[in-house]
Coordinates of C-alpha atoms in Angstrom, one line a residue:
Chain A
M1 CA 159.7 117.5 84.2
S2 CA 161.4 117.5 80.9
D3 CA 162.5 113.9 81.5
L4 CA 158.9 112.9 82.0
R5 CA 157.9 114.6 78.8
T6 CA 160.6 112.6 76.9
V7 CA 159.3 109.4 78.4
F8 CA 155.8 110.2 77.3
A9 CA 157.1 111.0 73.8
E10 CA 158.9 107.7 73.8
I11 CA 155.7 105.9 74.7
R12 CA 153.8 107.7 72.0
N13 CA 156.3 106.8 69.4
W14 CA 156.6 103.3 70.6
S15 CA 154.9 101.3 67.9
W16 CA 152.8 98.6 69.5
R17 CA 152.4 96.9 66.1
G18 CA 156.2 96.8 65.6
N19 CA 156.7 95.2 69.0
A20 CA 153.8 92.8 68.9
R21 CA 156.1 89.9 68.4
L22 CA 158.2 91.0 71.4
S23 CA 155.2 91.3 73.6
C24 CA 153.8 88.0 72.5
A25 CA 157.1 86.5 73.5
T26 CA 156.9 88.1 76.9
I27 CA 153.4 86.9 77.5
A28 CA 154.3 83.5 76.3
A29 CA 157.2 83.3 78.7
L30 CA 155.0 84.5 81.6
A31 CA 152.5 81.8 80.6
A32 CA 155.2 79.2 80.6
V33 CA 156.3 80.2 84.1
S34 CA 152.7 80.1 85.2
V35 CA 152.2 76.6 83.8
L36 CA 155.4 75.4 85.5
V37 CA 154.3 76.8 88.9
L38 CA 150.8 75.3 88.5
A39 CA 152.4 72.0 87.6
S40 CA 154.7 72.0 90.6
G41 CA 151.8 73.0 92.8
C42 CA 149.9 69.9 91.7
Q43 CA 152.9 67.6 92.0
R44 CA 153.9 66.5 95.5
A45 CA 156.8 68.5 96.9
S46 CA 159.6 66.1 95.9
L47 CA 162.7 65.6 98.0
D48 CA 166.2 66.3 96.9
A49 CA 167.1 63.5 94.5
R50 CA 170.6 62.7 95.7
P51 CA 170.1 59.5 97.6
K52 CA 173.7 58.7 98.0
A53 CA 174.9 62.1 99.0
D54 CA 177.2 62.0 102.0
I55 CA 175.9 62.9 105.4
S56 CA 177.9 66.0 106.2
P57 CA 179.5 66.5 109.6
G58 CA 177.7 69.9 109.6
Q59 CA 174.4 68.2 109.5
L60 CA 175.4 65.8 112.3
S61 CA 176.4 68.7 114.5
M62 CA 172.7 69.3 115.2
F63 CA 172.8 66.2 117.3
S64 CA 174.9 65.2 120.3
P65 CA 175.7 61.8 121.7
L66 CA 174.3 60.6 124.9
Q67 CA 177.0 60.1 127.5
A68 CA 176.3 57.4 130.1
L69 CA 176.4 59.0 133.5
P70 CA 179.1 57.7 135.9
A71 CA 177.6 55.6 138.7
A72 CA 176.2 57.7 141.6
T73 CA 178.2 57.8 144.7
G74 CA 177.8 58.9 148.3
V75 CA 174.6 60.9 149.0
E76 CA 173.6 60.9 145.4
A77 CA 173.6 57.1 145.4
L78 CA 171.3 57.1 148.4
K79 CA 168.9 59.5 146.7
V80 CA 168.9 57.3 143.6
D81 CA 168.2 54.2 145.6
L82 CA 165.4 56.0 147.5
G83 CA 164.0 57.3 144.2
R84 CA 163.9 53.8 142.8
R85 CA 161.9 52.5 145.8
L86 CA 159.5 55.4 145.6
Y87 CA 159.1 54.8 141.8
Y88 CA 157.9 51.3 142.4
D89 CA 155.9 52.0 145.5
T90 CA 152.1 51.6 145.0
H91 CA 151.4 53.1 148.4
L92 CA 151.8 56.5 146.9
S93 CA 148.4 56.1 145.3
A94 CA 145.0 56.4 146.9
N95 CA 144.2 52.7 147.1
N96 CA 147.7 51.3 147.1
S97 CA 147.3 50.0 143.6
T98 CA 149.3 52.3 141.4
S99 CA 153.0 53.3 141.3
C100 CA 154.9 55.4 138.8
N101 CA 155.9 52.1 137.2
S102 CA 152.2 51.2 136.6
C103 CA 152.0 53.6 133.6
H104 CA 155.7 54.2 132.9
Q105 CA 156.9 50.6 133.0
L106 CA 160.6 50.5 133.2
A107 CA 160.8 47.0 131.7
K108 CA 158.7 48.2 128.7
Y109 CA 160.7 51.3 127.7
G110 CA 159.0 53.5 130.3
V111 CA 155.6 53.5 128.8
D112 CA 152.2 51.7 129.2
P113 CA 152.5 49.4 126.1
G114 CA 149.5 49.2 123.9
Q115 CA 147.5 51.7 125.9
A116 CA 146.4 54.9 124.1
V117 CA 146.0 56.5 127.6
S118 CA 146.7 54.7 130.9
R119 CA 144.2 54.0 133.5
G120 CA 144.7 55.4 137.0
F121 CA 144.2 54.0 140.4
D122 CA 140.5 53.4 140.0
H123 CA 140.6 52.5 136.3
K124 CA 139.6 55.9 135.0
P125 CA 141.4 56.8 131.7
G126 CA 144.0 59.6 131.9
G127 CA 144.0 62.6 129.7
R128 CA 147.0 61.9 127.5
N129 CA 149.3 59.1 126.4
S130 CA 151.9 58.1 129.0
P131 CA 155.3 59.4 127.7
T132 CA 158.4 57.4 128.3
V133 CA 160.4 58.1 131.4
Y134 CA 163.6 57.0 129.7
N135 CA 165.8 60.0 128.8
S136 CA 163.1 62.3 130.0
G137 CA 165.7 64.2 131.9
L138 CA 167.0 65.5 128.6
Q139 CA 163.9 67.4 128.0
F140 CA 163.7 71.2 128.7
V141 CA 160.3 70.8 130.3
Q142 CA 158.1 67.8 131.4
F143 CA 154.6 66.6 130.4
W144 CA 153.1 66.8 126.9
D145 CA 152.3 70.5 127.5
G146 CA 155.5 71.3 129.4
R147 CA 153.6 72.3 132.6
A148 CA 156.5 71.1 134.8
A149 CA 159.9 72.7 134.6
S150 CA 161.8 69.7 135.9
L151 CA 161.6 66.0 136.6
A152 CA 161.2 66.8 140.3
A153 CA 158.3 69.1 139.5
Q154 CA 156.8 66.5 137.3
A155 CA 157.0 63.7 139.9
S156 CA 154.4 65.0 142.3
G157 CA 151.9 65.7 139.5
P158 CA 150.6 62.2 138.9
M159 CA 150.6 61.4 142.7
M160 CA 148.0 64.1 143.3
N161 CA 146.2 63.9 140.0
P162 CA 142.6 62.8 140.8
V163 CA 142.7 60.3 137.9
E164 CA 146.2 59.0 138.1
M165 CA 147.3 58.1 141.6
G166 CA 144.6 60.0 143.4
M167 CA 146.4 61.1 146.6
P168 CA 144.4 63.8 148.3
G169 CA 147.4 66.0 148.9
T170 CA 151.0 66.4 149.9
E171 CA 150.0 65.7 153.5
A172 CA 148.8 62.2 152.6
V173 CA 151.9 61.5 150.7
L174 CA 154.1 62.7 153.5
A175 CA 152.1 60.9 156.2
Y176 CA 152.7 57.6 154.3
V177 CA 156.4 58.4 153.9
H178 CA 156.6 59.3 157.6
S179 CA 155.0 56.0 158.4
N180 CA 157.7 54.0 156.6
V181 CA 160.7 53.7 158.8
N182 CA 162.9 52.8 155.9
Y183 CA 162.1 55.9 154.0
V184 CA 162.6 58.1 157.0
K185 CA 166.0 56.5 157.6
Q186 CA 167.0 56.9 154.0
L187 CA 165.8 60.5 153.8
K188 CA 167.8 61.3 156.8
Q189 CA 170.9 59.8 155.3
A190 CA 170.4 61.3 151.8
Y191 CA 169.7 64.8 153.1
P192 CA 171.9 64.9 156.2
D193 CA 171.9 68.7 156.5
Q194 CA 168.2 69.0 157.0
K195 CA 166.4 68.8 160.3
N196 CA 163.2 67.4 158.9
P197 CA 164.0 65.7 155.6
V198 CA 160.5 64.2 155.2
T199 CA 159.4 66.9 152.7
M200 CA 157.7 66.8 149.3
E201 CA 160.8 68.5 147.9
N202 CA 163.0 65.7 149.0
V203 CA 160.6 62.9 147.9
T204 CA 160.4 64.3 144.4
D205 CA 164.1 65.1 144.3
A206 CA 164.9 61.5 145.1
I207 CA 162.5 60.3 142.4
A208 CA 164.1 62.7 139.9
S209 CA 167.6 61.6 140.9
F210 CA 166.6 58.1 139.9
E211 CA 164.7 59.1 136.7
G212 CA 167.5 61.4 135.6
R213 CA 169.7 58.4 135.3
L214 CA 167.4 56.5 133.1
L215 CA 169.4 57.1 129.9
T216 CA 169.6 54.7 127.0
P217 CA 172.6 55.3 124.8
A218 CA 172.2 53.5 121.5
R219 CA 174.0 52.6 118.3
W220 CA 173.2 56.1 117.1
D221 CA 175.5 57.5 119.7
E222 CA 178.4 55.3 118.6
Y223 CA 177.7 56.6 115.1
L224 CA 177.8 60.2 116.3
K225 CA 181.1 59.5 118.0
G226 CA 182.5 58.5 114.7
N227 CA 182.0 54.8 114.3
Q228 CA 180.7 54.6 110.7
Q229 CA 179.9 50.9 111.2
A230 CA 177.4 51.5 114.0
L231 CA 174.6 52.2 111.5
S232 CA 173.7 49.8 108.7
E233 CA 173.4 51.0 105.2
D234 CA 169.6 51.0 105.4
E235 CA 169.8 53.1 108.6
K236 CA 172.1 55.6 107.0
E237 CA 169.8 55.9 104.1
G238 CA 167.0 56.5 106.6
L239 CA 169.1 59.2 108.2
R240 CA 169.5 60.9 104.8
V241 CA 165.8 60.9 104.2
Y242 CA 165.3 62.1 107.8
L243 CA 167.6 65.0 107.2
R244 CA 166.4 65.8 103.7
S245 CA 162.8 65.9 104.7
G246 CA 163.4 68.2 107.6
C247 CA 162.6 66.0 110.6
A248 CA 165.7 67.4 112.3
S249 CA 164.2 70.9 112.4
C250 CA 162.5 69.8 115.6
H251 CA 163.9 66.4 116.4
A252 CA 167.5 67.3 117.0
G253 CA 169.8 67.6 120.0
A254 CA 170.8 64.9 122.5
G255 CA 167.3 63.4 122.7
L256 CA 166.2 64.1 119.1
G257 CA 163.4 66.3 120.4
G258 CA 162.3 67.3 123.9
N259 CA 163.8 70.8 123.5
S260 CA 161.0 72.8 121.9
Y261 CA 157.3 73.2 121.6
A262 CA 155.7 72.9 118.1
K263 CA 152.3 73.2 116.7
L264 CA 150.8 69.8 115.7
G265 CA 149.5 70.5 112.2
V266 CA 151.6 73.1 110.5
F267 CA 151.0 72.4 106.9
E268 CA 147.7 70.7 107.4
N269 CA 145.4 71.0 110.4
W270 CA 145.4 68.0 112.8
P271 CA 142.1 66.3 112.3
D272 CA 141.0 66.7 115.9
L273 CA 141.4 70.3 117.2
K274 CA 138.7 70.0 119.9
S275 CA 139.3 67.2 122.4
D276 CA 142.8 68.4 123.2
T277 CA 144.0 71.9 122.5
G278 CA 147.5 71.3 123.7
R279 CA 149.3 74.1 125.5
M280 CA 146.3 76.4 125.0
A281 CA 144.5 74.5 127.8
L282 CA 147.3 75.5 130.1
T283 CA 148.1 79.1 129.0
H284 CA 144.7 80.1 127.7
Q285 CA 146.4 81.8 124.8
E286 CA 145.1 81.4 121.3
R287 CA 148.6 81.2 119.9
D288 CA 149.3 78.0 121.9
L289 CA 146.5 76.1 120.2
M290 CA 147.7 72.6 119.4
Y291 CA 151.2 73.4 120.6
F292 CA 152.8 70.4 122.3
K293 CA 156.3 69.6 123.6
V294 CA 158.1 67.9 120.7
P295 CA 158.6 64.4 122.0
L296 CA 162.0 62.7 122.1
L297 CA 162.7 60.1 119.4
R298 CA 165.0 57.9 121.5
N299 CA 163.4 54.5 121.7
V300 CA 160.4 55.8 119.8
V301 CA 159.9 52.6 117.9
Q302 CA 159.3 50.9 121.3
T303 CA 157.0 53.5 122.8
G304 CA 153.7 53.1 120.9
P305 CA 150.9 53.9 120.5
W306 CA 152.0 57.3 119.4
F307 CA 151.1 61.0 119.8
H308 CA 149.5 62.9 122.7
N309 CA 146.3 60.8 122.6
G310 CA 147.9 57.5 121.6
N311 CA 145.6 57.2 118.7
V312 CA 148.2 56.1 116.1
Q313 CA 148.9 52.4 116.2
T314 CA 152.0 51.9 114.0
I315 CA 155.3 53.8 113.8
D316 CA 154.9 53.9 110.0
E317 CA 151.7 55.7 110.2
A318 CA 153.2 58.1 112.8
V319 CA 156.0 58.9 110.5
R320 CA 153.7 59.4 107.5
L321 CA 151.4 61.7 109.6
M322 CA 154.4 63.8 110.7
G323 CA 155.5 64.2 107.0
K324 CA 152.0 65.3 106.0
H325 CA 151.1 67.6 108.9
Q326 CA 154.4 69.0 110.0
L327 CA 156.5 69.1 106.8
G328 CA 153.9 69.3 104.0
L329 CA 155.3 66.1 102.4
D330 CA 153.6 63.0 101.2
L331 CA 156.3 60.6 102.1
T332 CA 156.4 57.5 100.0
A333 CA 156.1 54.1 101.6
S334 CA 159.8 53.5 100.9
E335 CA 160.8 56.8 102.5
V336 CA 158.7 56.0 105.5
T337 CA 160.4 52.5 105.7
S338 CA 163.8 54.2 105.5
I339 CA 163.0 56.7 108.3
V340 CA 161.7 53.9 110.5
A341 CA 164.9 52.0 109.8
F342 CA 166.9 55.0 111.1
L343 CA 164.6 55.4 114.1
N344 CA 165.4 51.8 115.1
S345 CA 169.0 52.8 115.6
L346 CA 167.8 55.1 118.4
T347 CA 166.7 52.2 120.5
G348 CA 169.1 51.6 123.3
P349 CA 169.2 48.7 125.7
I350 CA 167.2 48.9 128.9
P351 CA 169.6 49.3 131.9
Q352 CA 168.4 46.1 133.6
S353 CA 170.4 46.1 136.7
F354 CA 169.7 49.7 137.4
I355 CA 166.0 49.3 137.2
E356 CA 165.9 46.1 139.3
P357 CA 162.9 46.6 141.5
P358 CA 163.7 46.8 145.2
S359 CA 163.6 43.5 147.0
Q360 CA 160.2 42.3 148.1
Q361 CA 160.0 43.1 151.8
K362 CA 157.7 43.9 154.6
V363 CA 158.8 46.4 157.2
T364 CA 157.3 47.5 160.4
A365 CA 155.9 51.0 160.4
R366 CA 153.8 53.2 162.5
I367 CA 150.5 54.4 161.1
D368 CA 148.1 56.4 163.3
G369 CA 150.3 55.7 166.2
L370 CA 150.0 51.9 165.8
K371 CA 152.7 49.5 164.7
R372 CA 151.7 47.8 161.5
E373 CA 153.3 45.7 158.8
I374 CA 153.8 47.6 155.6
D375 CA 153.9 45.7 152.4
L376 CA 156.8 47.0 150.2
R377 CA 156.2 44.5 147.4
V378 CA 156.3 46.1 143.9
N379 CA 152.6 45.8 143.1
P380 CA 150.4 44.0 145.6
G381 CA 147.4 44.6 143.4
A382 CA 148.9 42.5 140.6
E383 CA 148.4 39.4 142.7
R384 CA 144.8 40.0 143.1
G385 CA 144.5 40.0 139.3
E386 CA 143.8 43.7 138.9
Chain B
M1 CA 148.7 84.6 61.3
R2 CA 148.9 87.9 63.2
K3 CA 145.3 87.5 64.2
I4 CA 146.0 84.2 65.8
G5 CA 148.9 85.7 67.7
W6 CA 146.6 88.5 69.1
I7 CA 143.9 86.0 70.1
A8 CA 146.4 83.8 71.8
S9 CA 147.9 86.8 73.7
I10 CA 144.5 88.0 74.8
L11 CA 143.6 84.5 76.0
I12 CA 146.8 84.2 78.0
V13 CA 146.3 87.6 79.5
V14 CA 142.7 86.6 80.5
F15 CA 144.1 83.4 81.9
L16 CA 146.7 85.2 84.0
L17 CA 144.1 87.7 85.2
A18 CA 141.8 84.9 86.2
L19 CA 144.5 83.3 88.3
Q20 CA 144.9 86.5 90.3
V21 CA 141.8 85.4 92.2
D22 CA 144.2 83.1 94.0
K23 CA 144.9 85.6 96.9
P24 CA 147.9 84.7 99.0
N25 CA 147.6 84.5 102.8
Y26 CA 151.0 85.2 104.4
E27 CA 149.7 84.9 108.0
M28 CA 151.7 87.9 109.0
T29 CA 149.9 88.0 112.3
P30 CA 151.4 90.3 114.8
V31 CA 153.2 88.5 117.6
A32 CA 154.0 89.7 121.1
P33 CA 157.4 91.4 121.1
E34 CA 158.6 89.3 124.0
Q35 CA 158.3 86.2 121.8
S36 CA 160.9 87.5 119.3
V37 CA 164.5 86.4 119.2
E38 CA 165.6 89.9 120.1
A39 CA 163.7 89.8 123.4
Q40 CA 164.8 86.2 124.1
L41 CA 168.5 86.2 123.2
H42 CA 169.4 89.9 123.1
P43 CA 171.7 89.7 120.1
S44 CA 174.0 92.6 119.3
S45 CA 172.8 95.3 116.9
Q46 CA 175.1 93.8 114.2
V47 CA 173.5 90.4 114.6
Q48 CA 170.0 91.9 114.6
H49 CA 170.9 93.7 111.4
I50 CA 172.0 90.5 109.7
L51 CA 168.8 88.7 110.8
Q52 CA 166.6 91.5 109.5
Q53 CA 168.4 92.0 106.2
S54 CA 169.1 88.3 105.3
C55 CA 166.5 86.2 107.1
Y56 CA 163.3 88.0 108.1
S57 CA 161.6 88.0 104.7
C58 CA 161.0 84.2 105.1
H59 CA 161.7 83.5 108.7
S60 CA 159.6 85.9 110.6
S61 CA 156.1 87.3 110.8
Q62 CA 157.4 90.8 110.2
A63 CA 158.2 90.5 106.5
K64 CA 157.3 93.3 104.1
I65 CA 155.6 91.5 101.2
P66 CA 156.7 93.1 97.8
W67 CA 154.0 93.9 95.2
Y68 CA 154.8 90.8 93.2
G69 CA 154.0 88.8 96.3
N70 CA 150.4 89.6 95.6
V71 CA 150.5 88.7 91.9
W72 CA 150.1 85.2 90.7
P73 CA 152.3 83.2 89.9
T74 CA 155.1 84.8 92.1
S75 CA 152.6 85.0 95.0
R76 CA 152.4 81.2 94.9
L77 CA 156.2 80.8 95.1
L78 CA 156.6 83.4 97.9
Q79 CA 153.8 81.9 99.9
S80 CA 155.1 78.4 99.8
D81 CA 158.7 79.6 100.6
I82 CA 157.6 81.7 103.5
R83 CA 155.4 79.0 104.9
R84 CA 158.1 76.4 104.7
G85 CA 160.7 78.8 106.0
R86 CA 158.7 79.8 109.0
A87 CA 157.7 76.2 109.8
R88 CA 161.4 75.4 110.2
L89 CA 162.7 78.6 111.7
D90 CA 160.7 81.6 112.9
F91 CA 162.6 84.4 114.5
S92 CA 159.4 86.0 115.6
N93 CA 158.4 83.1 117.7
W94 CA 161.4 82.1 119.9
T95 CA 159.7 81.3 123.2
N96 CA 158.8 77.9 122.0
L97 CA 162.4 76.8 121.9
G98 CA 164.4 75.5 124.8
P99 CA 168.0 76.6 125.2
E100 CA 169.4 73.5 123.3
M101 CA 167.1 73.9 120.3
S102 CA 167.6 77.7 120.3
R103 CA 171.4 77.1 120.0
I104 CA 171.0 74.3 117.4
R105 CA 168.8 76.6 115.2
M106 CA 171.3 79.5 115.4
L107 CA 174.3 77.2 114.6
D108 CA 172.3 75.8 111.7
A109 CA 171.6 79.3 110.4
C110 CA 175.3 80.0 110.7
R111 CA 176.2 76.9 108.7
M112 CA 173.6 77.8 106.0
M113 CA 175.1 81.2 105.6
R114 CA 178.6 79.9 105.6
E115 CA 177.8 77.4 102.9
E116 CA 175.9 80.1 101.0
K117 CA 172.7 77.9 101.1
M118 CA 170.9 80.8 102.8
P119 CA 169.5 83.2 101.7
V120 CA 168.5 80.9 98.8
W121 CA 170.1 81.7 95.5
Y122 CA 167.0 83.2 93.8
Y123 CA 166.3 85.4 96.8
R124 CA 169.9 86.7 96.6
A125 CA 169.5 87.3 92.9
V126 CA 166.3 89.4 93.4
H127 CA 167.7 91.1 96.5
P128 CA 171.3 92.2 95.9
G129 CA 173.0 92.9 99.1
S130 CA 170.8 90.6 101.1
A131 CA 173.5 88.0 101.6
P132 CA 175.6 88.6 104.7
K133 CA 179.3 89.6 104.0
P134 CA 181.9 87.1 105.2
D135 CA 182.7 89.2 108.3
E136 CA 179.0 89.5 109.1
T137 CA 178.7 85.7 108.8
A138 CA 181.7 85.3 111.1
A139 CA 180.2 87.7 113.6
F140 CA 176.9 85.8 113.5
C141 CA 178.6 82.5 113.9
S142 CA 180.7 83.5 116.9
W143 CA 177.6 84.9 118.5
A144 CA 175.7 81.6 117.9
E145 CA 178.6 79.7 119.4
S146 CA 178.5 81.8 122.5
L147 CA 174.9 80.9 123.2
P148 CA 174.4 78.8 126.3
N149 CA 174.9 75.1 125.5
G150 CA 171.5 73.7 126.6
R151 CA 173.0 70.2 126.8
D152 CA 175.0 70.8 130.0
E153 CA 172.0 72.3 131.6
V154 CA 169.8 69.5 130.3
Q155 CA 171.9 67.0 132.3
L156 CA 170.9 68.9 135.4
S157 CA 167.3 69.3 134.7
W158 CA 166.2 67.1 137.5
A159 CA 166.6 70.1 139.8
P160 CA 164.7 70.3 143.1
L161 CA 161.1 71.2 143.1
S162 CA 160.4 74.9 143.2
S163 CA 157.1 76.0 144.6
Q164 CA 155.9 78.0 141.6
S165 CA 156.8 75.5 138.9
I166 CA 153.7 73.3 139.1
A167 CA 150.9 74.8 137.0
P168 CA 147.4 73.4 137.4
L169 CA 146.5 70.4 135.3
P170 CA 144.4 71.2 132.3
S171 CA 141.5 69.1 133.6
E172 CA 141.5 71.0 136.8
S173 CA 141.7 74.4 135.2
K174 CA 138.7 73.4 133.0
Q175 CA 136.7 72.8 136.1
V176 CA 137.5 76.2 137.4
E177 CA 136.1 77.9 134.3

């Protein structure tokens, strides 16, 4: 109590007049800080200005190189081969027009080039942009909203989707597979322990076995393994900008993405919050509004148009929008160019021999108890000019 | 001369008071407990303590905002730091990360603490004792190293179809509503 009294006495004795100069200085200092904060608020958030700083091994530890898988052998090789045939088989759609390859074209980096959204078996537009199938096995979940836990779980989705391949159900898919003597033979060989191997599980497992091997190691992987020459100076500069601006917060790991969900529009709302709500449409949870699986950046320069609705036409614009909405940065044109230069180093060669379509062939099969010729050509519809 | 000083002081005070209208929004919305890093990764109590003492002010939605966080201009600084911090790393929202990214973020946090880049220098200056001690950093890092390496699992992610793993398509679920 007596302490308090002394404090009050101090305050009473404290001459405001005598300390006016001091308080003026304090207020002036506060004002100066305020002006600085105001100024920095108005200015764009600038990036660390050390363009030639070394890329530390610590930063690179957020990534891991892609190892090419050893060639499949034995039963696994049979599954891969079966999966490849199924991938190209248009009979897995309602009107024999559409295969996996129709929208995820293996010769075109696994996408439907130039299409914002792909058109399904009867030309109706799909809901979202066709993501690339290359390296998709690296992802922790599949689809833009992650509604499938694995490649196998993903594979049956489009077959039965009323817009995509339009098969009425698993029975229809299995009836077709059953009718194809080659498939039945291959399934028996690939799943020798099973009494009836003609199951949806095995069909999707075979497709997944093929898709899981669609990996595209690139120059970036050589760089990660220690070859400094694998990236050009421009690409390394791009990597520095990529790291400085914080792209790697989400686009890290073996695939540079594909291992988390993120909200589209963190610092600034995405302009369209209505037509696609992202994961919220799946989970019905408000907190999932505009959350999408972070896409992989491998081959990203080749997989346009970009984003879930394919509305962005150039990679430069895609990078600029990411800076603006996800990082709160107005990337300059030269920073964007730099980042795109780096992204180019993530493009790996397409494994041509591995994706070679199965030979054009007709086989005899039984449908509805009758012997019929089945056309196993890649895309019979293409000849009719569809 | 003294008069000008007084007028200037009053003007500055009025200016500062006027700027207090700029109310910060820290978006400290409560999140489901099962979304937190504690529920997802079950760190030891020591690691939890480090996270809370060194990281949560800017990297969680459970931060206690100090009084100066509601006073301009410091409110501006805090708001921008917390926003930026949570955009990159949010310990209250860990369910959005796959195992690979979960491990990457923790190893990155370890590196930031080791290199004394985090907590940021001005946070450490204002909050003495917030920086983890070397043995705490070491404990955190060895825990982060022990997290499952998603990469190995990723290679096997084309696992067989399980019956419950296909959720309805958004278009279908809309029709149901």
